[in-house]
Backbone as CSV, one residue per row, in Angstrom:
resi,resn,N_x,N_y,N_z,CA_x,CA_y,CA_z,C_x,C_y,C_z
1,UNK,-17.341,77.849,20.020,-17.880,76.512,20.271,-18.294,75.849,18.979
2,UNK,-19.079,76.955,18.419,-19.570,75.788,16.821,-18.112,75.570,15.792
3,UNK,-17.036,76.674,15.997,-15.845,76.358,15.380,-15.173,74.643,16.089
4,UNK,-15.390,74.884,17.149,-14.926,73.388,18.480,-15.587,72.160,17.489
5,UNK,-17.050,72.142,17.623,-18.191,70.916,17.055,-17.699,71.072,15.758
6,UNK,-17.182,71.767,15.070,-17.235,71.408,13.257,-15.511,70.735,13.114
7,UNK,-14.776,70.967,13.461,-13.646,70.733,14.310,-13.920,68.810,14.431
8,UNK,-14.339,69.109,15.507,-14.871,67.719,15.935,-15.106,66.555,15.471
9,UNK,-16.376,67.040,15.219,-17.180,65.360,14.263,-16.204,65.149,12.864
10,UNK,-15.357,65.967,12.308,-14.627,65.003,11.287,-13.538,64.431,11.655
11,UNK,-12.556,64.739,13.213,-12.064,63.952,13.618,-12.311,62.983,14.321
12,UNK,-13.825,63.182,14.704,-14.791,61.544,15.050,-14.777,60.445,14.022
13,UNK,-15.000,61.162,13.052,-15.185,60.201,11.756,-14.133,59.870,11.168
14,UNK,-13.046,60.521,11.163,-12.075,60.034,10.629,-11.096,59.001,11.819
15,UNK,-11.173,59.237,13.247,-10.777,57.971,14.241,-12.027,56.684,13.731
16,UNK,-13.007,57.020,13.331,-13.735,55.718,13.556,-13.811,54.907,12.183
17,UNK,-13.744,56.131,10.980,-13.263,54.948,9.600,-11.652,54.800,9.603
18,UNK,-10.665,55.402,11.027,-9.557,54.140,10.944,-9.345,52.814,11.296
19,UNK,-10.658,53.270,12.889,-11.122,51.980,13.622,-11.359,50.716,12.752
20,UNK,-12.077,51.052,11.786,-12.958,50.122,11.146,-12.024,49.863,9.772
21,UNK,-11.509,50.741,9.308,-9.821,49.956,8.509,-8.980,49.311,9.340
22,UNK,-8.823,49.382,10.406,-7.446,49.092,11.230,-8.507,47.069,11.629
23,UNK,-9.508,47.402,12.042,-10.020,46.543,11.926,-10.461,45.759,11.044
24,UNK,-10.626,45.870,9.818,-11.078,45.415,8.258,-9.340,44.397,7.969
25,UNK,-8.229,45.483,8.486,-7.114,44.890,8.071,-6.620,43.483,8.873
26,UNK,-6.959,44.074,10.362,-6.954,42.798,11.366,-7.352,41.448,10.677
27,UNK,-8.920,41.947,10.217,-9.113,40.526,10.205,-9.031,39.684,8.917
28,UNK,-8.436,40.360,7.999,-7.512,39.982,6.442,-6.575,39.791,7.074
29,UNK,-5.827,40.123,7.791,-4.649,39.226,8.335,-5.175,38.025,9.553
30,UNK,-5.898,38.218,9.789,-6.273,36.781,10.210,-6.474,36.006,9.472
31,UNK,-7.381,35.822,8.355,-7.999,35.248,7.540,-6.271,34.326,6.733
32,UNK,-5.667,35.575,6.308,-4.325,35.140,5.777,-3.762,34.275,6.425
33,UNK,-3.528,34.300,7.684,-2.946,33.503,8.515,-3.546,31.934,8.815
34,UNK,-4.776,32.402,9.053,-5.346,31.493,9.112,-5.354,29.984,7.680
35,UNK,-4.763,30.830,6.634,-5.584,29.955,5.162,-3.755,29.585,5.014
36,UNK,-2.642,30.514,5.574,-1.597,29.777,5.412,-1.394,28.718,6.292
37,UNK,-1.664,28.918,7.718,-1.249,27.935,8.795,-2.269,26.165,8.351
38,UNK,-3.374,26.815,7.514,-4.440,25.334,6.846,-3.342,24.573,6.026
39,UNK,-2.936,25.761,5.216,-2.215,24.866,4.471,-1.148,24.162,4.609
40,UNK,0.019,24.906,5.676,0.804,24.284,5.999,0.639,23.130,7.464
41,UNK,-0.621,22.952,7.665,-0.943,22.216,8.665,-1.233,20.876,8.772
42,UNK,-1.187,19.400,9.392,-2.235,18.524,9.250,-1.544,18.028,8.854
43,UNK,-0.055,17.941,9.045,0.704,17.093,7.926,2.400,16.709,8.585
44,UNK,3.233,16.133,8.214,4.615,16.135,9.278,5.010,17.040,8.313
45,UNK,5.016,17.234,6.870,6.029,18.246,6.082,4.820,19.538,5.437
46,UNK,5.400,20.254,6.137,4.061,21.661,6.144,4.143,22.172,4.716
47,UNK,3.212,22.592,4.262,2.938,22.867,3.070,2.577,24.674,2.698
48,UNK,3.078,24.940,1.713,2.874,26.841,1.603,3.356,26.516,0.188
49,UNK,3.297,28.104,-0.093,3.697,28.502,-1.786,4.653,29.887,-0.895
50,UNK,5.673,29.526,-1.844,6.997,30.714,-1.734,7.091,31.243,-2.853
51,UNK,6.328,32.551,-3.465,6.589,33.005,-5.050,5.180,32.496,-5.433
52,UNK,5.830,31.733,-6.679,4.934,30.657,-7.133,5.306,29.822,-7.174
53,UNK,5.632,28.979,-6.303,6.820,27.519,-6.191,5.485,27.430,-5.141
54,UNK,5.224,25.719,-5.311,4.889,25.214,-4.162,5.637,24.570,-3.098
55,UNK,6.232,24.975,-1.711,7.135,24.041,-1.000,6.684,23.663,0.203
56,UNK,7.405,22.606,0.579,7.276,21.804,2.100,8.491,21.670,2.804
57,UNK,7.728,22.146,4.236,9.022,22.405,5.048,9.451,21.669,5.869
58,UNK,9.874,20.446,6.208,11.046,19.449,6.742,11.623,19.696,7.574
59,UNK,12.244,18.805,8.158,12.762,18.914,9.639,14.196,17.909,9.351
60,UNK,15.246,19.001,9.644,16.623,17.320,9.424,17.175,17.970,10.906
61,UNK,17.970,16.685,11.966,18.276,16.919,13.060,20.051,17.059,13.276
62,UNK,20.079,17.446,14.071,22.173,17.769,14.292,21.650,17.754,16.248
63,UNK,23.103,17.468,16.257,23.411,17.802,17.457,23.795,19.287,17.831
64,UNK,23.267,19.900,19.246,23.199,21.233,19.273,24.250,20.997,21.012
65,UNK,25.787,21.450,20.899,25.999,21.788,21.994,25.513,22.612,23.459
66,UNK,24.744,23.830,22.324,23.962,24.810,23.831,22.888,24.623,24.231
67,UNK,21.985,23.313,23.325,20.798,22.884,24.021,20.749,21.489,24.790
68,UNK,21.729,20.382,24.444,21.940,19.852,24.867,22.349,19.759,26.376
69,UNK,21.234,19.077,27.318,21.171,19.050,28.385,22.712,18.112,29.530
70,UNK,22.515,16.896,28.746,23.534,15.980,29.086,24.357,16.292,27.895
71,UNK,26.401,16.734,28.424,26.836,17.157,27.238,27.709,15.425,26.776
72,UNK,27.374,14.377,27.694,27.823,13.041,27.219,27.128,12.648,26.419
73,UNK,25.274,12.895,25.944,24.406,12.187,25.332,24.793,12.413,24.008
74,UNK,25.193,11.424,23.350,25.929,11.411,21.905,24.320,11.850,20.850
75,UNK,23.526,11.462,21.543,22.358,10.744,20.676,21.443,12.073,20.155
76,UNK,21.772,13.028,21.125,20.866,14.066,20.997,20.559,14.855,20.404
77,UNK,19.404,15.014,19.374,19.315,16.112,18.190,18.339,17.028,18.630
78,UNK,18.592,18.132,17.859,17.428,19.184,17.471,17.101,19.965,16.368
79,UNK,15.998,19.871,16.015,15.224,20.155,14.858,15.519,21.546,14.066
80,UNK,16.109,21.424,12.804,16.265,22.770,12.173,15.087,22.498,10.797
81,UNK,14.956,23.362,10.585,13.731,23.574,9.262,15.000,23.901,8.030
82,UNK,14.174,23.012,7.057,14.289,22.878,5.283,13.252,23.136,4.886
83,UNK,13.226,24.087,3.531,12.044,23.968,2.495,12.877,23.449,1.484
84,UNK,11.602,22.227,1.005,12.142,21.999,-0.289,10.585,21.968,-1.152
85,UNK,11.044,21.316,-2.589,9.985,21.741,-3.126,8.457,20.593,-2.620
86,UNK,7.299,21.217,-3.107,6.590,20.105,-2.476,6.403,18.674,-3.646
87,UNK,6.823,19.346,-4.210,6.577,17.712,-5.601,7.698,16.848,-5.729
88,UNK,8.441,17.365,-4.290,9.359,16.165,-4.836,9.703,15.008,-3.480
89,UNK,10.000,14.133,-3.745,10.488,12.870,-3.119,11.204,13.569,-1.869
90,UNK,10.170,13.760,-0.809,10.119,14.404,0.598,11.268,13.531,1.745
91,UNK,11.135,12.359,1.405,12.480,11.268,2.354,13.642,11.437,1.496
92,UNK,13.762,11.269,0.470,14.727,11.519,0.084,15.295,12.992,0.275
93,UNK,14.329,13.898,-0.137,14.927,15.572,-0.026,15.552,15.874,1.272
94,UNK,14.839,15.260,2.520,15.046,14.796,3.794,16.581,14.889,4.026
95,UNK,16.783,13.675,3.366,18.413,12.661,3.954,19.278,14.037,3.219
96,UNK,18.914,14.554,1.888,19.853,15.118,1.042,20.500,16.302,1.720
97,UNK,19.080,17.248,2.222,19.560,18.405,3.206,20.056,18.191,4.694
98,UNK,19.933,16.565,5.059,20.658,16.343,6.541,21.947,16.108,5.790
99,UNK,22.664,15.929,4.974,24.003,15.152,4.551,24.766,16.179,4.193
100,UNK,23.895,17.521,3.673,24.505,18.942,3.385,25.223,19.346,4.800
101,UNK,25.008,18.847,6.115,25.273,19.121,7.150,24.707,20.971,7.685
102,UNK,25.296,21.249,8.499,24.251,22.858,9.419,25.146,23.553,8.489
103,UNK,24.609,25.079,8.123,24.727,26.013,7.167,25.706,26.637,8.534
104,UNK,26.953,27.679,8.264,27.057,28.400,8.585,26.815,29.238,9.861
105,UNK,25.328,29.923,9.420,24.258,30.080,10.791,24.332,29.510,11.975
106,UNK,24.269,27.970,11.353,23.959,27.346,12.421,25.442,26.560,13.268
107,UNK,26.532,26.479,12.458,27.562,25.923,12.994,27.980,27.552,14.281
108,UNK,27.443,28.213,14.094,27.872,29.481,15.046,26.795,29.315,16.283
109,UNK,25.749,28.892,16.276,24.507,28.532,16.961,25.004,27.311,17.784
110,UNK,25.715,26.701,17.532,25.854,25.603,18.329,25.853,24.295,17.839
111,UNK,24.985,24.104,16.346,24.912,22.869,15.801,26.240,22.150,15.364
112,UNK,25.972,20.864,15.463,27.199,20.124,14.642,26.572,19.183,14.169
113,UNK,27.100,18.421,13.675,27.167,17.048,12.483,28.569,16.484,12.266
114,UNK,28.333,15.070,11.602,29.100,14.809,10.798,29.327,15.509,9.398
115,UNK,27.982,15.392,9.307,27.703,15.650,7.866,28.124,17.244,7.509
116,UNK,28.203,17.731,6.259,29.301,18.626,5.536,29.079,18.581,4.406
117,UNK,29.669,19.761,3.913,29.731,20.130,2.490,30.217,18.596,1.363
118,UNK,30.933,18.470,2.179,31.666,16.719,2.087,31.290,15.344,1.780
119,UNK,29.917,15.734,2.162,29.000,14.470,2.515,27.822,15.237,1.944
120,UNK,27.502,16.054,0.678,26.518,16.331,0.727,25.877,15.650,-0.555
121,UNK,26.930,14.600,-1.009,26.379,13.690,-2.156,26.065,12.255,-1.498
122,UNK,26.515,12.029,-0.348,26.159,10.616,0.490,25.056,9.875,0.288
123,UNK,23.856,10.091,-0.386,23.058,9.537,-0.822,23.023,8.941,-1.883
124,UNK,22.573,7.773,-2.122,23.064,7.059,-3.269,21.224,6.416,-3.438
125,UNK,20.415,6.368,-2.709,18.688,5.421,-3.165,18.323,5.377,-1.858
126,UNK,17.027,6.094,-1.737,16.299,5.351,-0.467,14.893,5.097,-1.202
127,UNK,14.552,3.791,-0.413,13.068,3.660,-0.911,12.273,3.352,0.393
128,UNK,10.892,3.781,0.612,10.592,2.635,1.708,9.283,1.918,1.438
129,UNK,9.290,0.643,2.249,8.351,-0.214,2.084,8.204,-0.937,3.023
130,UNK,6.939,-0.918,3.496,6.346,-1.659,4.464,6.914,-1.265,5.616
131,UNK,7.155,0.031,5.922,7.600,0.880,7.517,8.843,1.102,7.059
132,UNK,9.660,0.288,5.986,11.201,-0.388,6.605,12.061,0.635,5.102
133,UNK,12.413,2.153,5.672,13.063,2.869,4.789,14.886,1.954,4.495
134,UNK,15.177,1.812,3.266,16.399,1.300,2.735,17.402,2.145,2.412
135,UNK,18.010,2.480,3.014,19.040,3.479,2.889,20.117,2.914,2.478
136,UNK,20.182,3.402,0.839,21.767,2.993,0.341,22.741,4.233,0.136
137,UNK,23.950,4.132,0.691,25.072,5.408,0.727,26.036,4.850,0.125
138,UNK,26.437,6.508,-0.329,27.718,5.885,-1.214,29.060,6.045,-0.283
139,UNK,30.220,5.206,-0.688,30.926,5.175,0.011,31.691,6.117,0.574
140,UNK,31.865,6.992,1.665,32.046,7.744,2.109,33.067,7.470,3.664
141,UNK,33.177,6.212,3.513,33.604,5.729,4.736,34.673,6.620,5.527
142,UNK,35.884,6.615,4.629,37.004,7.571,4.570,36.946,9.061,5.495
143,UNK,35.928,10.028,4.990,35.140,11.049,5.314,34.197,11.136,6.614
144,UNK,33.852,9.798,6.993,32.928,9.768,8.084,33.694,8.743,8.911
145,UNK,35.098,8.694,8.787,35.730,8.030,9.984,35.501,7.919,11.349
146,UNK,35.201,9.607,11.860,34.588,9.246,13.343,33.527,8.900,13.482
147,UNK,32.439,8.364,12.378,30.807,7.796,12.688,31.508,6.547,13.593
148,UNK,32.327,5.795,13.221,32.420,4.184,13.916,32.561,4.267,15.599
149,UNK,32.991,5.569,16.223,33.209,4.929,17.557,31.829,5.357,18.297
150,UNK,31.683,4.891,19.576,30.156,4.369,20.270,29.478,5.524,20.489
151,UNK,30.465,7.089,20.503,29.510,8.181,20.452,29.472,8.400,19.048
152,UNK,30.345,8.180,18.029,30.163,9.011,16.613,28.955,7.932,16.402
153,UNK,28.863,6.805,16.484,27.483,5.955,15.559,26.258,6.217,15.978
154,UNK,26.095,6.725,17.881,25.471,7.127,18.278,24.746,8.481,17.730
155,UNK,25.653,9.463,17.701,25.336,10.591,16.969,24.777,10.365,15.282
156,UNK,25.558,9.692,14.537,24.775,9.062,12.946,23.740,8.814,13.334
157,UNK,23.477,7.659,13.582,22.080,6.971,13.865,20.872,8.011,14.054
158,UNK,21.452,8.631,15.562,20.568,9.471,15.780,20.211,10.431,14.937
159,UNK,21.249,11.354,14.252,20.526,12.460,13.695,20.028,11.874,12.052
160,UNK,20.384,10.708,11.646,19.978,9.870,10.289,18.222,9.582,10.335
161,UNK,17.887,8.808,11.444,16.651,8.307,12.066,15.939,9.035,12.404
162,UNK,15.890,9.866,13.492,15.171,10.986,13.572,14.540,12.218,12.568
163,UNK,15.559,12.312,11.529,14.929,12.900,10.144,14.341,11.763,9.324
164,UNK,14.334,10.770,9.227,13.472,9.976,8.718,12.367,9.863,9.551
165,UNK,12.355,9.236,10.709,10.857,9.205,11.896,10.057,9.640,11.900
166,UNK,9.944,11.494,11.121,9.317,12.420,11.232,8.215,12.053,10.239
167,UNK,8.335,10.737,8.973,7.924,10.734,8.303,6.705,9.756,8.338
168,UNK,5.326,9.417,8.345,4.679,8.139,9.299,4.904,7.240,8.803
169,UNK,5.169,7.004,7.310,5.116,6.087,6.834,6.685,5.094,6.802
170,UNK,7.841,5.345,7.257,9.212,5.243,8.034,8.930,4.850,9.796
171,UNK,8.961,3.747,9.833,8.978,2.888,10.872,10.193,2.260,11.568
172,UNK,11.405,2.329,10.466,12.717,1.424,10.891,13.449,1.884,9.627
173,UNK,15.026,1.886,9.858,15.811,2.298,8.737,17.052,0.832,8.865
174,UNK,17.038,0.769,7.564,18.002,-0.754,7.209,19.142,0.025,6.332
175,UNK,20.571,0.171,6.944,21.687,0.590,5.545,22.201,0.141,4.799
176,UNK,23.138,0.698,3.950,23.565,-0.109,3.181,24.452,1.059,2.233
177,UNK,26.079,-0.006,1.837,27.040,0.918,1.312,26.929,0.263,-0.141
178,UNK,26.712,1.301,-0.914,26.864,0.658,-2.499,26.060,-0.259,-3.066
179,UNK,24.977,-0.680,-2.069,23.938,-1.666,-2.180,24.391,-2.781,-1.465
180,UNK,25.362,-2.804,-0.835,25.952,-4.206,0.412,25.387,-3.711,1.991
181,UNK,24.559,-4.263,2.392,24.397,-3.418,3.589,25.328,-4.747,4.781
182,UNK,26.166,-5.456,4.300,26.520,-5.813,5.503,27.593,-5.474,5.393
183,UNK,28.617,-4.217,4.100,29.571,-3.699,4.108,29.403,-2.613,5.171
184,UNK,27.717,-2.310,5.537,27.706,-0.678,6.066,27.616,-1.660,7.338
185,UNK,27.568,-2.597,7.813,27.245,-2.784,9.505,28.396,-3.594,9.445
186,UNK,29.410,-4.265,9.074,30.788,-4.588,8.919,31.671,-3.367,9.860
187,UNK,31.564,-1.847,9.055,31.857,-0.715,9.242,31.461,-0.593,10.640
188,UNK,30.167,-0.370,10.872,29.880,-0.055,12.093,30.046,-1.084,13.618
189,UNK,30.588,-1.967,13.269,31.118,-3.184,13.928,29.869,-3.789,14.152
190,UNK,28.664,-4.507,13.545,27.488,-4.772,14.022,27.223,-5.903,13.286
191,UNK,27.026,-6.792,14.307,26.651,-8.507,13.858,25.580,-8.359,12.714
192,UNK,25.733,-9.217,11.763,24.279,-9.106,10.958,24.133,-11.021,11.428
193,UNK,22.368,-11.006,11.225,22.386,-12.413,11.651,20.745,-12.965,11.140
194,UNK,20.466,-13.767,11.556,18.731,-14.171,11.355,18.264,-13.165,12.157
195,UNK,18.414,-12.847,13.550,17.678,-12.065,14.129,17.263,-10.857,13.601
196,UNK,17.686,-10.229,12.926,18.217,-8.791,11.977,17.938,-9.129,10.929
197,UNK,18.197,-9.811,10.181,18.404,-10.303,8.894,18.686,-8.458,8.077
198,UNK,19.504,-7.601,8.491,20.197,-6.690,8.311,20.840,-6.554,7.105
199,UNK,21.527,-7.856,6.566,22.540,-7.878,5.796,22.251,-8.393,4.343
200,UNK,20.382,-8.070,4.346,19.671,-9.406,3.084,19.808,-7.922,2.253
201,UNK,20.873,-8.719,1.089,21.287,-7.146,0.196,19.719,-7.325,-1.011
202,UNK,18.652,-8.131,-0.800,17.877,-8.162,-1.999,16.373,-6.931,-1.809
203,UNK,16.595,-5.987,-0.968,15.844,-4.985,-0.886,16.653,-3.956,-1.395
204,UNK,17.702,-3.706,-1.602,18.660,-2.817,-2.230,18.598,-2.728,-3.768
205,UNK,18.253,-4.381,-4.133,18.479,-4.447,-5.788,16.966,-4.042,-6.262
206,UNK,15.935,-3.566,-5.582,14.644,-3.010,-5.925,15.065,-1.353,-5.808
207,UNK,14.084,-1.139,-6.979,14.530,0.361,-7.323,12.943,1.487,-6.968
């Protein structure tokens, strides 16, 4: 029996200083969690350190055949995650990694796009001001032939806008090819007029 009790109490003590490591560790991983999810929180483009890089993680949209509910709704995106860095020009980094089009991964997943390896220089200046992001592209027309019919513009629009939207300060997106934006709604068969005033190329010539 006293061989039993000596036995004993050091495997008491040694279950209860694991208890209290196993628990010590718990709550350093809470704490961790907690001080990453702060940081990447509170914000539309989440914020962390990868290494020693500071980055923010972004949202660009595609159309997803296997989530897509209605398979007619041209319009319909869903959200894949980008990190890019955090010091840099977040709308722009935006458009750059939607124009790269879905990696690989994701073209097996179900995603599509226009956009492609092809289109992954399509950006030519965005600025925004006063809600109203200015999107100038370079000409690519050739390459994005099927954007023009009523589901391909549908699908542009949508997955173009929706990665901008995410952003608060992006309220409305105005295009524009080469700095002509009534070359880019020409293209898309779309009246420019007073109502719109769509086609006023003098927000383009601001840098």
């Amino acid at each position: 029996m006293k061989i039993a009790r000596a036995m004993t109490v050091p495997i008491k003590k040694t279950f209860a200083a694991s208890k209290t490591w196993c628990a010590t560790l718990g709550a350093m991983t809470l704490v961790t969690l907690f001080v990453f999810v702060t940081l990447i929180s509170g914000c539309t483009s989440r914020r962390g350190v990868v290494g020693d890089k500071a980055v923010a993680a972004i949202n660009v949209y595609f159309y997803n055949e296997r989530m897509a509910t209605d398979p007619i709704d041209c319009a319909a995106t869903f959200a894949v995650e980008r990190y890019v860095p955090a010091t840099s020009d977040l709308v722009a980094e935006a458009l750059r990694r939607l124009f790269r089009g879905p990696t690989p991964k994701e073209l097996e997943e179900g995603y599509w796009s226009f956009f492609s390896d092809e289109t992954a220089g399509l950006l030519k200046h965005v600025r925004v001001e006063n809600g109203i992001a200015y999107l100038d592209l370079k000409d690519m027309r050739q390459i994005l032939s099927g954007a023009t019919s009523s589901c391909g513009s549908a699908a542009f629009y949508s997955q173009v806008e929706r990665t901008l939207l995410q952003f608060p300060n992006v309220k409305k997106v105005i295009y524009a090819i080469e700095g002509d934006p009534r070359v880019f709604y020409d293209w898309m068969n779309e009246a420019c007029g007073p109502d719109n005033q769509y086609c006023d190329p003098s927000p383009f010539s601001k840098q």
